[in-house]
Amino acid sequence: MSEAAALADMFVFRLMFRLYWLPVHESRSRAARDSGANSPETFFERKRLLNAFAARKYPLKLRRDGKAVAYTKYLVISALALDTIGGACSALLDNKCGIHDRRPLSCRSVPFHYSRTEASGAADLTAFVATKGYECDTSDAAPIVWDSGRVIDADIAAARSQALAVAQQDRRWSDAIVRRMNAKSSASSSLPSVDEVEANARLGAMTTSMQVAWRIAADAGLIAPGECDRLVAAQLDAIGGELARPGCSQEARRTLGDMQAEYRQHLNGGQAIAMSA
Ligand code: SF4
C-alpha cells in the first residue's frame, strides 16, 4: 500500500482483499499438496511469507480425505495496479521501463516475486522464461540468478527483503483497515467483511476504492489529512492518462469512468464508493 501511494501519479490502484489457506502442520497429505506446498521447504517458507504479508489470520477446520484438518486462513490486503490493456504496463515507453529508478518491488524482484517462495524458484523461472513476449537471456553467458533453492542475484534478493520491510511498515495501516472491516459501520460500508471476501474467493480477489485506504490512513494519523486529497488528485490524473491510451479495454474504461466520478465527488466533498469482485 505504501508503494501505491508513492506511485499514485503513475498507476491506477484498487485496494485488494485476498484469502489464502495453509494447513497448520506440514505433511505430505493432500491438504498440503492442495495448498501448493509440495515440499517441507516450500511449506515453511510459504507460511513465513503469509505471516509477514497477511493482515490477519484465522484458524479453521476443513475436511480432507474424510478427516478434519486444521488450517490457517490468511487475509492479505494490498494495492492492485489496474491492467487496462491486457499486460501492457502503463510505464512502458519505447519498450523500456519509463520509471526504472522507482519501479515497484514486484518488478525489482522479477522473476522471483517477493510473495513467492525461493524454494519454488525453479518452476517460477521456467514459467517466466516460457511466457509469450518475454525475451529472457537463457544463454550460458546469462547471469545466474537462482541456485539450489536460493535467489542469489543481489538486487532481486534485496527487493524481496525490502518487500517484507514495507509490509511490516504497513502493518498499522492494514490493522486499521481490518478494524473497520470488523466494525462494518455505515462509514466503512465500502469495505467487504472477511465473510464477503471468502464468498467471492472462487471468483478471485475482491477490490474496492483505494481512497478508502487513504481515508482510513488519514483518520488513523498515518498520513496527513491533506495527503488523501493529493493522492486522489494524482489518481484522477493517472485515470485520465489510462483513458487516453489507445487500446484501453471497454471493461477498463467502465471501471475507470466509475472511479473518475467517485474521485471527483470525493474532491467536491462527497464520498460515493464502488466495490467489485
Ligand atoms: S519494470 Fe516493466 S512492468 Fe515494471 S513498471 Fe517498468 S515497464 Fe512496468
Short mmCIF file of C-alpha atoms and ligand atoms in Angstrom, two decimals:
data_model
loop_
_atom_site.label_atom_id
_atom_site.label_comp_id
_atom_site.label_asym_id
_atom_site.label_seq_id
_atom_site.Cartn_x
_atom_site.Cartn_y
_atom_site.Cartn_z
CA MET A 1 0.00 0.00 0.00
CA SER A 2 2.91 2.37 0.69
CA GLU A 3 4.23 1.67 -2.78
CA ALA A 4 0.83 2.55 -4.26
CA ALA A 5 0.94 5.93 -2.52
CA ALA A 6 4.43 6.57 -3.91
CA LEU A 7 3.31 5.59 -7.43
CA ALA A 8 -0.18 7.16 -7.39
CA ASP A 9 0.83 9.50 -10.21
CA MET A 10 1.77 6.56 -12.43
CA PHE A 11 -0.69 3.70 -11.94
CA VAL A 12 -4.40 3.46 -11.12
CA PHE A 13 -4.78 1.43 -7.94
CA ARG A 14 -7.56 -0.56 -6.28
CA LEU A 15 -7.49 -1.83 -2.70
CA MET A 16 -7.40 -5.62 -2.95
CA PHE A 17 -8.51 -8.32 -0.49
CA ARG A 18 -7.43 -11.89 -0.98
CA LEU A 19 -7.60 -15.04 1.14
CA TYR A 20 -5.08 -17.87 1.29
CA TRP A 21 -5.33 -21.17 3.14
CA LEU A 22 -2.50 -23.27 4.51
CA PRO A 23 -2.63 -26.40 6.71
CA VAL A 24 -1.31 -25.75 10.23
CA HIS A 25 1.06 -28.71 10.08
CA GLU A 26 3.36 -29.66 7.27
CA SER A 27 2.65 -33.07 5.82
CA ARG A 28 2.75 -34.87 2.54
CA SER A 29 -1.05 -35.01 2.71
CA ARG A 30 -3.48 -33.92 0.04
CA ALA A 31 -4.14 -30.82 2.17
CA ALA A 32 -0.51 -29.75 1.81
CA ARG A 33 -0.47 -30.52 -1.91
CA ASP A 34 -3.73 -28.58 -2.40
CA SER A 35 -2.10 -25.55 -0.82
CA GLY A 36 0.72 -25.69 -3.38
CA ALA A 37 3.30 -26.64 -0.73
CA ASN A 38 4.82 -29.77 -2.23
CA SER A 39 7.95 -29.91 -0.07
CA PRO A 40 8.68 -29.07 3.59
CA GLU A 41 10.91 -26.16 2.45
CA THR A 42 8.11 -24.67 0.33
CA PHE A 43 5.57 -25.19 3.11
CA PHE A 44 7.57 -23.44 5.83
CA GLU A 45 8.69 -20.60 3.59
CA ARG A 46 5.13 -20.10 2.36
CA LYS A 47 3.96 -19.97 5.95
CA ARG A 48 6.65 -17.42 6.83
CA LEU A 49 5.70 -15.22 3.85
CA LEU A 50 1.97 -15.40 4.60
CA ASN A 51 2.65 -14.48 8.24
CA ALA A 52 4.66 -11.49 7.02
CA PHE A 53 2.21 -10.27 4.37
CA ALA A 54 -1.19 -11.15 5.88
CA ALA A 55 -3.18 -8.51 7.72
CA ARG A 56 -4.98 -11.19 9.78
CA LYS A 57 -5.03 -14.92 10.18
CA TYR A 58 -7.91 -17.11 11.35
CA PRO A 59 -7.99 -20.76 12.48
CA LEU A 60 -10.40 -23.11 10.72
CA LYS A 61 -11.05 -26.81 10.18
CA LEU A 62 -11.66 -28.33 6.76
CA ARG A 63 -12.45 -31.93 5.79
CA ARG A 64 -9.81 -33.57 3.62
CA ASP A 65 -9.87 -37.28 2.70
CA GLY A 66 -12.63 -37.79 5.30
CA LYS A 67 -10.60 -36.23 8.13
CA ALA A 68 -10.83 -32.84 9.83
CA VAL A 69 -7.64 -30.90 9.06
CA ALA A 70 -6.60 -27.75 10.90
CA TYR A 71 -5.90 -24.85 8.56
CA THR A 72 -4.98 -21.21 8.89
CA LYS A 73 -6.82 -18.71 6.73
CA TYR A 74 -4.77 -15.61 5.84
CA LEU A 75 -6.31 -12.30 4.78
CA VAL A 76 -3.94 -10.27 2.61
CA ILE A 77 -4.76 -6.62 1.90
CA SER A 78 -2.71 -4.91 -0.77
CA ALA A 79 -2.89 -2.47 -3.67
CA LEU A 80 -3.54 -3.70 -7.19
CA ALA A 81 -2.47 -1.67 -10.23
CA LEU A 82 -5.26 -1.84 -12.83
CA ASP A 83 -4.23 -3.58 -16.03
CA THR A 84 -6.10 -1.66 -18.73
CA ILE A 85 -4.51 -3.14 -21.86
CA GLY A 86 -4.00 -6.83 -21.12
CA GLY A 87 -0.46 -6.85 -19.73
CA ALA A 88 0.96 -3.73 -21.42
CA CYS A 89 2.29 -1.76 -18.45
CA SER A 90 1.44 1.96 -18.39
CA ALA A 91 5.09 2.75 -17.60
CA LEU A 92 6.43 1.07 -20.73
CA LEU A 93 7.97 3.64 -23.08
CA ASP A 94 9.58 2.56 -26.36
CA ASN A 95 9.84 -0.96 -24.96
CA LYS A 96 11.74 0.27 -21.90
CA CYS A 97 10.60 0.98 -18.35
CA GLY A 98 9.81 4.68 -18.12
CA ILE A 99 10.13 4.66 -14.31
CA HIS A 100 13.09 2.33 -13.97
CA ASP A 101 14.61 4.12 -10.96
CA ARG A 102 11.37 3.91 -9.00
CA ARG A 103 9.78 0.79 -10.44
CA PRO A 104 7.74 -1.28 -7.96
CA LEU A 105 9.27 -4.04 -5.85
CA SER A 106 7.26 -6.61 -7.81
CA CYS A 107 9.27 -5.54 -10.89
CA ARG A 108 12.54 -5.41 -8.99
CA SER A 109 12.04 -8.96 -7.77
CA VAL A 110 11.27 -10.38 -11.26
CA PRO A 111 11.31 -13.31 -11.92
CA PHE A 112 11.03 -14.28 -8.22
CA HIS A 113 8.09 -12.25 -6.99
CA TYR A 114 8.53 -11.44 -3.33
CA SER A 115 5.30 -13.20 -2.37
CA ARG A 116 6.55 -16.48 -3.90
CA THR A 117 8.85 -18.90 -2.11
CA GLU A 118 12.51 -19.23 -3.03
CA ALA A 119 12.03 -23.00 -2.93
CA SER A 120 9.63 -22.79 -5.89
CA GLY A 121 12.10 -20.63 -7.84
CA ALA A 122 12.99 -23.26 -10.44
CA ALA A 123 9.35 -23.70 -11.50
CA ASP A 124 8.76 -19.93 -11.43
CA LEU A 125 11.82 -19.29 -13.58
CA THR A 126 10.80 -21.95 -16.11
CA ALA A 127 7.29 -20.49 -16.37
CA PHE A 128 8.67 -16.96 -16.69
CA VAL A 129 11.07 -17.88 -19.48
CA ALA A 130 8.24 -19.65 -21.33
CA THR A 131 5.91 -16.61 -21.13
CA LYS A 132 5.00 -15.34 -24.58
CA GLY A 133 6.50 -11.96 -25.34
CA TYR A 134 9.31 -12.13 -22.78
CA GLU A 135 12.85 -12.05 -24.13
CA CYS A 136 14.85 -13.78 -21.41
CA ASP A 137 18.56 -14.37 -21.85
CA THR A 138 18.98 -18.10 -21.24
CA SER A 139 22.44 -18.38 -22.81
CA ASP A 140 25.42 -19.73 -20.88
CA ALA A 141 26.62 -16.15 -20.54
CA ALA A 142 23.43 -15.06 -18.72
CA PRO A 143 23.90 -14.21 -15.03
CA ILE A 144 22.93 -16.91 -12.55
CA VAL A 145 20.00 -15.65 -10.50
CA TRP A 146 18.88 -18.76 -8.59
CA ASP A 147 20.73 -21.81 -7.34
CA SER A 148 19.83 -24.74 -5.09
CA GLY A 149 16.64 -23.23 -3.71
CA ARG A 150 18.08 -19.75 -3.15
CA VAL A 151 17.84 -16.47 -5.03
CA ILE A 152 21.47 -15.45 -5.48
CA ASP A 153 21.03 -12.28 -7.51
CA ALA A 154 21.81 -9.49 -5.03
CA ASP A 155 19.33 -6.95 -6.45
CA ILE A 156 16.44 -9.42 -6.55
CA ALA A 157 17.24 -10.67 -3.03
CA ALA A 158 17.35 -7.05 -1.79
CA ALA A 159 13.96 -6.30 -3.40
CA ARG A 160 12.44 -9.37 -1.73
CA SER A 161 13.79 -8.26 1.67
CA GLN A 162 12.57 -4.72 1.11
CA ALA A 163 9.06 -6.01 0.34
CA LEU A 164 8.98 -7.70 3.74
CA ALA A 165 10.15 -4.46 5.37
CA VAL A 166 7.42 -2.46 3.58
CA ALA A 167 4.79 -5.00 4.69
CA GLN A 168 6.00 -4.55 8.25
CA GLN A 169 5.88 -0.78 7.86
CA ASP A 170 2.27 -1.02 6.54
CA ARG A 171 1.15 -3.21 9.43
CA ARG A 172 -0.52 -0.39 11.42
CA TRP A 173 -2.33 0.65 8.26
CA SER A 174 -3.68 -2.82 7.49
CA ASP A 175 -4.64 -3.22 11.18
CA ALA A 176 -6.72 -0.04 10.90
CA ILE A 177 -8.41 -1.36 7.73
CA VAL A 178 -9.25 -4.70 9.39
CA ARG A 179 -10.72 -2.91 12.39
CA ARG A 180 -13.04 -1.01 10.01
CA MET A 181 -13.93 -4.25 8.19
CA ASN A 182 -14.90 -5.82 11.51
CA ALA A 183 -16.87 -2.76 12.62
CA LYS A 184 -18.94 -2.75 9.40
CA SER A 185 -20.45 0.63 10.26
CA SER A 186 -22.06 2.74 7.59
CA ALA A 187 -18.80 4.71 7.41
CA SER A 188 -16.98 1.54 6.36
CA SER A 189 -19.75 0.02 4.21
CA SER A 190 -17.50 0.19 1.15
CA LEU A 191 -15.18 -2.33 2.81
CA PRO A 192 -16.04 -6.03 2.50
CA SER A 193 -16.30 -8.25 5.57
CA VAL A 194 -13.99 -11.26 5.75
CA ASP A 195 -17.05 -13.43 5.02
CA GLU A 196 -17.73 -11.45 1.85
CA VAL A 197 -14.10 -11.82 0.74
CA GLU A 198 -14.41 -15.55 1.37
CA ALA A 199 -17.72 -15.82 -0.51
CA ASN A 200 -16.01 -14.23 -3.53
CA ALA A 201 -12.74 -16.15 -3.18
CA ARG A 202 -13.60 -18.55 -6.01
CA LEU A 203 -14.04 -15.58 -8.35
CA GLY A 204 -10.63 -14.24 -7.34
CA ALA A 205 -9.66 -11.21 -5.33
CA MET A 206 -12.11 -8.57 -4.23
CA THR A 207 -11.32 -4.90 -4.74
CA THR A 208 -12.62 -1.58 -3.58
CA SER A 209 -11.61 2.03 -3.94
CA MET A 210 -8.07 2.88 -2.89
CA GLN A 211 -9.33 6.14 -1.45
CA VAL A 212 -10.96 4.11 1.36
CA ALA A 213 -7.46 3.02 2.43
CA TRP A 214 -6.17 6.59 2.25
CA ARG A 215 -9.10 7.93 4.27
CA ILE A 216 -8.50 5.28 6.92
CA ALA A 217 -4.79 6.14 6.97
CA ALA A 218 -5.65 9.81 7.45
CA ASP A 219 -8.19 9.02 10.21
CA ALA A 220 -5.57 6.86 11.98
CA GLY A 221 -3.00 9.65 11.76
CA LEU A 222 -0.75 7.60 9.49
CA ILE A 223 -0.79 10.24 6.75
CA ALA A 224 -1.51 13.96 6.88
CA PRO A 225 -5.21 14.83 6.28
CA GLY A 226 -4.38 16.72 3.07
CA GLU A 227 -2.39 13.78 1.72
CA CYS A 228 -5.60 11.84 0.97
CA ASP A 229 -6.81 14.63 -1.36
CA ARG A 230 -3.39 14.86 -3.00
CA LEU A 231 -3.42 11.11 -3.69
CA VAL A 232 -6.97 11.21 -5.06
CA ALA A 233 -5.99 14.11 -7.35
CA ALA A 234 -2.92 12.13 -8.51
CA GLN A 235 -5.19 9.17 -9.23
CA LEU A 236 -7.52 11.35 -11.27
CA ASP A 237 -4.54 12.35 -13.43
CA ALA A 238 -3.48 8.71 -13.74
CA ILE A 239 -7.05 7.71 -14.68
CA GLY A 240 -7.08 10.41 -17.37
CA GLY A 241 -3.80 9.01 -18.69
CA GLU A 242 -5.18 5.46 -18.85
CA LEU A 243 -8.37 6.57 -20.60
CA ALA A 244 -6.26 8.36 -23.21
CA ARG A 245 -4.21 5.25 -24.01
CA PRO A 246 -5.16 3.67 -27.32
CA GLY A 247 -6.18 0.07 -26.64
CA CYS A 248 -7.66 0.69 -23.18
CA SER A 249 -10.31 -2.03 -22.95
CA GLN A 250 -14.05 -1.31 -22.71
CA GLU A 251 -14.22 -3.06 -19.36
CA ALA A 252 -11.32 -0.97 -18.05
CA ARG A 253 -12.98 2.17 -19.40
CA ARG A 254 -16.12 1.40 -17.39
CA THR A 255 -14.13 0.85 -14.18
CA LEU A 256 -12.03 3.96 -14.80
CA GLY A 257 -15.15 6.03 -15.53
CA ASP A 258 -16.73 4.91 -12.24
CA MET A 259 -13.54 5.71 -10.36
CA GLN A 260 -13.26 9.08 -12.03
CA ALA A 261 -16.81 10.01 -10.94
CA GLU A 262 -16.15 8.75 -7.41
CA TYR A 263 -12.85 10.61 -7.03
CA ARG A 264 -14.27 13.83 -8.42
CA GLN A 265 -17.11 13.52 -5.95
CA HIS A 266 -14.59 12.99 -3.14
CA LEU A 267 -12.71 16.15 -4.07
CA ASN A 268 -16.03 18.01 -4.19
CA GLY A 269 -16.87 16.84 -0.67
CA GLY A 270 -18.92 13.64 -1.37
CA GLN A 271 -17.84 10.05 -0.67
CA ALA A 272 -19.55 7.61 -3.08
CA ILE A 273 -17.57 4.38 -3.44
CA ALA A 274 -17.94 1.25 -5.57
CA MET A 275 -16.80 -2.26 -4.68
CA SER A 276 -16.25 -5.10 -7.12
CA ALA A 277 -15.14 -8.72 -7.19
S1 SF4 B 1 9.58 -2.76 -15.00
FE1 SF4 B 1 8.08 -3.15 -16.65
S2 SF4 B 1 6.20 -3.77 -15.57
FE2 SF4 B 1 7.56 -2.73 -14.06
S3 SF4 B 1 6.95 -0.58 -14.05
FE3 SF4 B 1 8.61 -0.78 -15.52
S4 SF4 B 1 7.60 -1.14 -17.51
FE4 SF4 B 1 6.10 -1.52 -15.91
#
